Backbone as JSON, one array per atom type, in Angstrom:
{
  "sequence": "MKKLARLFSALSALCLLAAAWAMLAPQRPAPVPRVPPLTAPLTGPVDHIVIHKSARRMTAFRDDRPVKTYRIALGFAPRGDKRQQGDGRTPEGRFTINRVNPDSAYHLSLGLDYPRPQDRARAAALGVDPGGDIFIHGQPNVRPDGEVLPGDWTAGCIALTDAEIRELYAAARIGTTVEILP",
  "N": [[-23.13, 183.13, -163.37], [-22.76, 180.85, -161.78], [-23.41, 181.97, -159.33], [-26.13, 182.5, -159.66], [-27.13, 179.91, -159.9], [-26.52, 178.93, -157.35], [-28.13, 180.62, -155.81], [-30.66, 179.88, -156.73], [-30.67, 177.2, -155.88], [-30.56, 177.6, -153.11], [-32.99, 178.95, -152.65], [-34.77, 176.93, -153.45], [-34.22, 175.01, -151.49], [-35.09, 176.37, -149.21], [-37.84, 176.54, -149.78], [-38.52, 173.81, -149.71], [-37.96, 173.26, -147.01], [-39.86, 174.95, -145.77], [-42.24, 173.78, -146.68], [-42.02, 171.22, -145.5], [-42.04, 171.93, -142.79], [-44.6, 173.02, -142.61], [-46.13, 170.73, -143.0], [-45.42, 169.18, -140.8], [-45.95, 170.71, -138.57], [-48.12, 171.2, -135.79], [-51.58, 170.99, -136.43], [-54.45, 172.96, -136.03], [-57.77, 172.03, -135.75], [-60.45, 173.25, -137.8], [-62.98, 175.33, -136.43], [-66.07, 173.83, -135.53], [-69.24, 174.69, -136.49], [-71.97, 175.13, -134.26], [-74.89, 173.65, -134.74], [-78.29, 173.2, -134.3], [-79.78, 169.95, -134.14], [-81.7, 169.16, -136.92], [-83.5, 167.2, -137.18], [-84.54, 166.38, -134.86], [-87.33, 165.94, -132.62], [-89.92, 168.34, -133.05], [-90.47, 170.95, -130.9], [-92.43, 173.33, -129.23], [-93.54, 176.57, -130.52], [-93.6, 177.58, -134.03], [-92.62, 180.23, -136.22], [-92.18, 180.83, -138.83], [-92.03, 179.35, -142.06], [-90.12, 177.78, -144.53], [-90.16, 176.68, -147.81], [-88.48, 174.79, -150.12], [-88.98, 174.08, -153.23], [-87.58, 172.73, -155.35], [-85.72, 171.19, -153.98], [-87.33, 169.64, -152.5], [-87.81, 170.13, -149.77], [-88.74, 171.31, -146.55], [-88.43, 173.77, -144.12], [-88.85, 174.58, -140.79], [-88.97, 177.49, -138.79], [-87.98, 179.29, -135.85], [-87.85, 182.34, -134.33], [-86.07, 183.28, -136.34], [-84.32, 181.14, -136.58], [-83.48, 177.94, -137.8], [-85.4, 175.1, -136.94], [-86.43, 172.61, -137.56], [-86.38, 170.29, -140.23], [-88.09, 168.99, -143.02], [-88.84, 166.36, -145.36], [-90.7, 166.64, -148.33], [-93.68, 166.25, -150.38], [-95.0, 167.43, -153.46], [-97.23, 169.24, -155.71], [-98.47, 167.44, -158.61], [-97.24, 168.37, -160.93], [-94.83, 170.1, -160.39], [-93.04, 172.16, -161.28], [-92.46, 175.6, -161.7], [-94.63, 178.45, -161.05], [-97.92, 178.33, -159.65], [-100.59, 178.68, -161.88], [-103.22, 178.24, -162.62], [-106.35, 176.64, -161.75], [-106.14, 173.15, -161.43], [-103.65, 172.78, -162.69], [-101.67, 171.4, -161.37], [-99.51, 172.51, -160.13], [-97.51, 173.77, -157.43], [-97.99, 176.71, -155.67], [-95.83, 179.66, -155.69], [-94.13, 182.0, -153.62], [-94.84, 184.36, -150.96], [-96.76, 183.48, -148.25], [-99.47, 183.14, -145.86], [-100.46, 181.2, -143.09], [-103.8, 180.7, -142.84], [-105.91, 179.25, -141.91], [-106.92, 176.31, -140.13], [-107.42, 172.78, -140.29], [-108.76, 170.3, -138.62], [-110.25, 168.16, -139.41], [-109.52, 167.27, -141.91], [-109.4, 165.67, -145.14], [-106.95, 164.75, -145.58], [-105.42, 163.8, -143.33], [-104.39, 165.97, -141.2], [-104.56, 169.53, -141.71], [-103.02, 172.62, -142.79], [-104.07, 175.63, -143.87], [-103.23, 177.78, -146.61], [-103.11, 181.25, -147.61], [-103.73, 181.34, -150.38], [-105.63, 181.83, -153.33], [-103.81, 184.89, -153.58], [-104.43, 188.47, -153.89], [-102.84, 189.3, -156.14], [-102.52, 186.87, -157.45], [-105.13, 186.29, -158.21], [-105.6, 188.45, -159.95], [-103.72, 187.95, -162.0], [-104.69, 185.5, -162.97], [-107.22, 186.33, -163.83], [-106.5, 188.03, -165.91], [-105.58, 186.14, -167.66], [-107.86, 184.81, -168.14], [-108.64, 182.58, -166.63], [-109.4, 180.27, -163.91], [-107.92, 180.79, -160.79], [-107.59, 178.74, -158.99], [-107.42, 177.19, -155.73], [-107.56, 176.43, -152.19], [-105.02, 175.57, -151.11], [-102.88, 173.69, -149.18], [-100.77, 172.72, -146.41], [-100.37, 169.49, -145.65], [-101.16, 166.12, -144.42], [-101.06, 162.62, -145.27], [-103.45, 160.92, -147.42], [-106.53, 160.13, -145.79], [-107.59, 157.63, -146.34], [-105.55, 155.84, -146.38], [-103.45, 153.66, -144.42], [-102.2, 154.82, -141.22], [-98.93, 156.01, -141.26], [-98.28, 154.99, -143.73], [-96.91, 156.17, -146.78], [-97.46, 158.06, -149.64], [-95.67, 157.75, -152.69], [-93.41, 160.03, -154.4], [-94.37, 163.11, -156.17], [-97.59, 164.0, -155.66], [-99.81, 165.53, -155.0], [-102.51, 167.92, -155.63], [-101.42, 170.37, -155.8], [-100.69, 171.07, -153.34], [-98.67, 170.85, -150.3], [-97.21, 168.05, -149.03], [-96.77, 166.04, -146.13], [-95.63, 163.35, -143.96], [-98.03, 161.59, -141.91], [-97.29, 161.62, -139.18], [-95.47, 163.74, -139.18], [-97.09, 165.95, -139.96], [-98.77, 166.07, -137.78], [-96.99, 166.93, -135.82], [-96.12, 169.44, -136.89], [-98.58, 170.75, -137.15], [-99.26, 171.11, -134.48], [-97.37, 172.99, -133.81], [-97.47, 175.22, -135.54], [-99.25, 178.27, -136.16], [-102.24, 180.18, -136.86], [-101.46, 182.79, -138.94], [-98.78, 182.27, -139.11], [-96.02, 182.64, -141.21], [-95.36, 181.54, -144.56], [-93.01, 180.72, -146.87], [-92.62, 179.98, -150.16], [-90.36, 178.72, -152.31], [-88.81, 178.44, -155.59]],
  "CA": [[-23.97, 181.98, -163.61], [-22.69, 180.0, -160.6], [-24.14, 182.64, -158.26], [-27.55, 182.31, -159.94], [-27.43, 178.52, -159.59], [-26.51, 178.81, -155.89], [-29.33, 181.31, -155.33], [-31.81, 179.02, -157.06], [-30.58, 176.04, -154.98], [-30.91, 178.06, -151.76], [-34.44, 179.2, -152.64], [-35.42, 175.62, -153.52], [-34.07, 174.39, -150.17], [-35.99, 177.08, -148.31], [-39.21, 176.12, -150.1], [-38.68, 172.45, -149.19], [-38.03, 173.36, -145.55], [-41.14, 175.54, -145.4], [-43.27, 172.77, -146.92], [-41.87, 170.19, -144.48], [-42.49, 172.52, -141.54], [-46.07, 173.15, -142.66], [-46.72, 169.4, -142.86], [-45.12, 168.61, -139.49], [-46.45, 171.58, -137.51], [-49.45, 170.79, -135.33], [-52.69, 171.69, -137.09], [-55.65, 173.11, -135.24], [-58.94, 171.82, -136.6], [-61.34, 174.39, -137.97], [-64.11, 175.22, -135.49], [-67.29, 173.27, -136.08], [-70.37, 175.5, -136.02], [-72.98, 174.4, -133.51], [-76.19, 173.75, -135.39], [-79.19, 172.26, -133.65], [-80.21, 168.89, -135.05], [-82.96, 169.53, -137.56], [-84.35, 166.03, -137.26], [-85.09, 166.13, -133.53], [-88.75, 166.31, -132.56], [-90.22, 169.77, -132.98], [-91.17, 171.34, -129.68], [-92.67, 174.76, -129.18], [-94.14, 177.16, -131.71], [-92.78, 178.05, -135.15], [-93.17, 181.49, -136.71], [-91.94, 180.97, -140.27], [-91.75, 178.09, -142.74], [-89.56, 177.98, -145.87], [-90.27, 175.49, -148.65], [-87.66, 174.8, -151.34], [-89.64, 173.09, -154.08], [-86.65, 171.92, -156.12], [-85.05, 170.27, -153.06], [-88.38, 168.9, -151.78], [-87.51, 170.32, -148.35], [-89.44, 172.35, -145.83], [-87.76, 174.04, -142.86], [-89.6, 175.4, -139.83], [-88.1, 178.43, -138.07], [-88.45, 180.01, -134.67], [-86.94, 183.46, -134.08], [-85.08, 183.29, -137.43], [-83.4, 180.0, -136.47], [-84.12, 176.7, -138.24], [-85.6, 174.15, -135.84], [-86.78, 171.28, -138.06], [-86.47, 170.16, -141.68], [-88.9, 167.85, -143.45], [-88.96, 166.02, -146.78], [-92.08, 166.91, -148.72], [-94.18, 165.97, -151.72], [-95.65, 168.62, -154.01], [-98.19, 169.0, -156.77], [-97.99, 166.45, -159.59], [-96.45, 169.08, -161.94], [-94.41, 171.16, -159.48], [-92.18, 173.22, -161.82], [-93.1, 176.88, -161.98], [-95.65, 178.98, -160.15], [-99.3, 177.95, -159.96], [-101.25, 179.64, -162.76], [-104.67, 178.04, -162.69], [-106.93, 175.43, -161.2], [-105.89, 171.91, -162.15], [-102.35, 172.66, -163.37], [-100.8, 170.52, -160.6], [-98.35, 173.24, -159.61], [-97.54, 174.33, -156.08], [-97.7, 178.15, -155.85], [-94.59, 180.22, -155.17], [-94.29, 183.33, -153.04], [-94.96, 184.47, -149.5], [-98.14, 183.24, -147.85], [-99.74, 183.07, -144.43], [-101.44, 180.19, -142.68], [-105.0, 181.46, -142.49], [-106.93, 178.37, -141.37], [-106.49, 174.95, -139.78], [-108.51, 171.84, -140.49], [-108.52, 169.03, -137.92], [-111.06, 167.12, -140.05], [-109.09, 167.21, -143.3], [-109.34, 164.37, -145.82], [-105.52, 164.44, -145.63], [-105.05, 163.73, -141.92], [-104.58, 167.32, -140.67], [-104.06, 170.46, -142.73], [-102.81, 174.04, -142.51], [-104.43, 176.32, -145.11], [-102.5, 178.98, -147.01], [-103.97, 182.3, -148.17], [-103.71, 181.35, -151.85], [-104.93, 182.83, -154.12], [-103.7, 186.26, -153.1], [-104.96, 189.38, -154.9], [-102.04, 189.28, -157.37], [-102.8, 185.61, -158.14], [-106.46, 186.45, -158.83], [-105.46, 189.39, -161.08], [-103.02, 187.26, -163.08], [-105.61, 184.52, -163.54], [-108.27, 187.07, -164.56], [-105.9, 188.5, -167.17], [-105.46, 184.97, -168.54], [-109.19, 184.24, -168.34], [-108.7, 181.26, -166.01], [-109.65, 180.18, -162.48], [-106.6, 180.63, -160.15], [-107.55, 177.6, -158.07], [-107.45, 177.55, -154.32], [-107.42, 175.33, -151.25], [-103.64, 175.09, -151.01], [-102.64, 173.32, -147.8], [-99.72, 171.81, -145.95], [-101.21, 168.44, -145.07], [-100.63, 164.77, -144.31], [-101.41, 161.65, -146.28], [-104.9, 160.7, -147.5], [-107.06, 159.36, -144.67], [-107.93, 156.27, -146.75], [-104.35, 155.01, -146.23], [-103.11, 153.42, -143.01], [-101.25, 155.76, -140.63], [-97.56, 155.59, -141.48], [-98.04, 154.73, -145.15], [-96.61, 157.42, -147.46], [-97.52, 157.99, -151.1], [-94.38, 158.13, -153.27], [-93.34, 161.07, -155.43], [-95.23, 164.3, -156.1], [-98.9, 163.45, -155.95], [-100.93, 166.4, -154.62], [-103.04, 168.78, -156.7], [-100.72, 171.65, -155.67], [-100.4, 171.26, -151.93], [-97.4, 170.38, -149.75], [-97.59, 166.9, -148.21], [-95.86, 165.45, -145.16], [-96.17, 162.13, -143.38], [-99.03, 161.9, -140.89], [-96.6, 161.97, -137.93], [-94.88, 165.07, -139.34], [-98.12, 166.99, -139.95], [-99.23, 166.21, -136.39], [-95.98, 167.74, -135.14], [-96.17, 170.81, -137.41], [-99.91, 171.27, -136.83], [-99.21, 171.54, -133.09], [-96.4, 174.09, -133.64], [-97.82, 176.38, -136.37], [-100.44, 179.01, -135.75], [-102.77, 181.09, -137.87], [-100.55, 183.93, -139.0], [-97.41, 181.81, -139.41], [-95.7, 182.92, -142.61], [-94.85, 180.41, -145.34], [-92.34, 181.19, -148.07], [-92.43, 178.88, -151.09], [-89.34, 179.11, -153.3], [-88.69, 177.44, -156.68]],
  "C": [[-23.98, 181.05, -162.4], [-23.46, 180.62, -159.44], [-25.65, 182.45, -158.43], [-27.98, 180.88, -159.59], [-27.47, 178.31, -158.09], [-27.76, 179.46, -155.29], [-30.57, 180.45, -155.56], [-31.83, 177.8, -156.14], [-31.0, 176.43, -153.56], [-32.41, 178.31, -151.65], [-35.21, 177.89, -152.67], [-35.37, 174.94, -152.16], [-34.99, 175.05, -149.16], [-37.45, 176.67, -148.54], [-39.48, 174.72, -149.56], [-38.79, 172.46, -147.67], [-39.37, 173.92, -145.09], [-42.28, 174.54, -145.59], [-43.22, 171.68, -145.86], [-42.37, 170.7, -143.13], [-44.01, 172.61, -141.49], [-46.74, 171.79, -142.47], [-46.53, 168.84, -141.46], [-45.66, 169.45, -138.33], [-47.83, 171.1, -137.08], [-50.54, 171.65, -135.97], [-53.86, 171.77, -136.13], [-56.85, 172.87, -136.15], [-59.79, 173.08, -136.67], [-62.5, 174.23, -136.99], [-65.35, 174.7, -136.21], [-68.46, 174.1, -135.58], [-71.39, 174.62, -135.31], [-74.33, 174.67, -134.14], [-77.12, 172.76, -134.7], [-79.59, 171.16, -134.63], [-81.58, 169.22, -135.61], [-83.89, 168.34, -137.75], [-84.95, 165.67, -135.9], [-86.57, 166.52, -133.53], [-88.93, 167.82, -132.38], [-91.0, 170.05, -131.71], [-91.32, 172.86, -129.7], [-93.16, 175.3, -130.51], [-93.11, 177.47, -132.8], [-93.44, 179.32, -135.67], [-92.96, 181.71, -138.2], [-91.59, 179.6, -140.83], [-91.22, 178.43, -144.12], [-89.6, 176.65, -146.6], [-89.41, 175.72, -149.89], [-88.21, 173.69, -152.22], [-88.64, 172.18, -154.77], [-85.93, 170.89, -155.25], [-86.04, 169.36, -152.34], [-88.11, 168.92, -150.28], [-88.32, 171.47, -147.79], [-88.75, 172.52, -144.49], [-88.63, 174.97, -142.03], [-88.61, 176.23, -139.02], [-88.8, 178.98, -136.84], [-87.41, 181.09, -134.39], [-85.77, 183.47, -135.06], [-84.06, 182.16, -137.36], [-84.12, 178.74, -136.94], [-84.22, 175.71, -137.08], [-85.96, 172.75, -136.33], [-86.88, 171.34, -139.58], [-87.22, 168.88, -142.02], [-88.71, 167.61, -144.95], [-90.43, 166.15, -147.14], [-92.39, 166.35, -150.1], [-94.96, 167.2, -152.15], [-96.75, 168.23, -154.99], [-97.61, 168.1, -157.85], [-97.21, 167.06, -160.75], [-95.83, 170.3, -161.27], [-93.6, 172.3, -160.09], [-92.99, 174.47, -162.15], [-94.17, 177.23, -160.97], [-97.03, 178.52, -160.59], [-99.94, 179.05, -160.79], [-102.76, 179.51, -162.74], [-105.07, 176.73, -162.03], [-106.57, 174.23, -162.07], [-104.53, 171.77, -162.8], [-101.34, 171.81, -162.6], [-99.57, 171.2, -160.02], [-98.6, 173.71, -158.18], [-97.18, 175.8, -156.22], [-96.38, 178.55, -155.22], [-94.87, 181.62, -154.64], [-94.38, 183.26, -151.53], [-96.44, 184.4, -149.14], [-98.25, 183.25, -146.33], [-100.68, 181.91, -144.18], [-102.66, 180.95, -142.18], [-106.14, 180.58, -141.97], [-106.29, 177.02, -141.04], [-107.68, 174.03, -139.94], [-108.19, 170.52, -139.8], [-109.27, 167.87, -138.54], [-110.74, 166.96, -141.53], [-109.17, 165.78, -143.85], [-107.89, 163.89, -145.94], [-104.94, 164.59, -144.24], [-105.33, 165.07, -141.23], [-104.09, 168.28, -141.74], [-104.01, 171.89, -142.22], [-103.03, 174.78, -143.82], [-103.61, 177.57, -145.34], [-103.45, 179.97, -147.67], [-103.78, 182.46, -149.68], [-105.14, 181.12, -152.31], [-104.93, 184.2, -153.44], [-104.25, 187.19, -154.18], [-104.18, 189.37, -156.22], [-102.24, 187.99, -158.16], [-104.14, 185.68, -158.86], [-106.37, 187.36, -160.06], [-104.77, 188.72, -162.26], [-103.95, 186.26, -163.77], [-106.71, 185.21, -164.34], [-107.74, 187.56, -165.9], [-105.76, 187.35, -168.17], [-106.82, 184.33, -168.85], [-109.35, 182.85, -167.75], [-109.04, 181.38, -164.53], [-108.3, 179.97, -161.79], [-106.48, 179.37, -159.3], [-107.56, 178.09, -156.64], [-107.23, 176.31, -153.46], [-106.01, 174.72, -151.29], [-103.33, 174.91, -149.53], [-101.28, 172.66, -147.64], [-100.49, 170.73, -145.21], [-100.48, 167.1, -145.01], [-101.06, 163.91, -145.49], [-102.93, 161.47, -146.33], [-105.38, 159.79, -146.36], [-107.4, 157.92, -145.05], [-106.74, 155.32, -146.63], [-104.09, 154.79, -144.74], [-102.09, 154.45, -142.51], [-99.84, 155.19, -140.79], [-97.25, 155.27, -142.93], [-97.9, 156.08, -145.88], [-96.7, 157.21, -148.97], [-96.18, 158.43, -151.67], [-94.5, 159.29, -154.26], [-94.22, 162.27, -155.15], [-96.62, 163.89, -156.55], [-100.07, 164.4, -155.64], [-101.42, 167.2, -155.83], [-102.39, 170.16, -156.68], [-100.34, 171.97, -154.24], [-99.0, 170.76, -151.58], [-97.75, 169.26, -148.79], [-96.42, 166.42, -147.35], [-96.38, 164.07, -144.78], [-97.2, 162.53, -142.33], [-98.37, 162.3, -139.56], [-96.02, 163.38, -138.02], [-95.94, 166.17, -139.32], [-98.7, 167.14, -138.54], [-98.28, 167.12, -135.62], [-96.06, 169.2, -135.58], [-97.49, 171.49, -137.07], [-99.94, 171.8, -135.39], [-98.33, 172.78, -132.9], [-96.76, 175.35, -134.42], [-99.11, 177.01, -135.88], [-101.0, 179.76, -136.95], [-101.94, 182.35, -137.79], [-99.11, 183.54, -139.25], [-97.16, 182.05, -140.9], [-95.06, 181.7, -143.26], [-94.28, 180.97, -146.64], [-92.06, 179.98, -148.96], [-91.53, 179.36, -152.23], [-89.25, 178.04, -154.39], [-87.78, 176.28, -156.31]]
}
């Protein structure tokens, strides 16, 4: 019994010494990954855009690397995939910028290839109009430059500030892919 008590005391002392050593030993900080600032001005072209609807965030990519993140506004009823004209939803899926509009009623705009064939087929099966004219755009031209509408207010588009759409409009090209996630 005395031997067991001595063994237990010795093990306890060793544990205390190990804990003290771990606390007093110099600690090397974990390496910090180098990530480019995603709020710096966007320069150069982008080849892919990812939109996370639930986070209200859009990230522009170049060569599979994120280069800029924006806060966005969506359709007035953004949950779920767009089903029909007037539902206020922003569509989900993989799209392509297929047109640009320098004379948009919403400052500048980048048009997406919605509805795609699968969107038209789904709407036809439901007997509804799938809608169309989905854009990444700025604020309404009737507002002063710099003024931003609050909340989700579009009919299904993705809205940025006027300064942000000017930046993205200069960097995106027809053919740039856009992935819209829930």
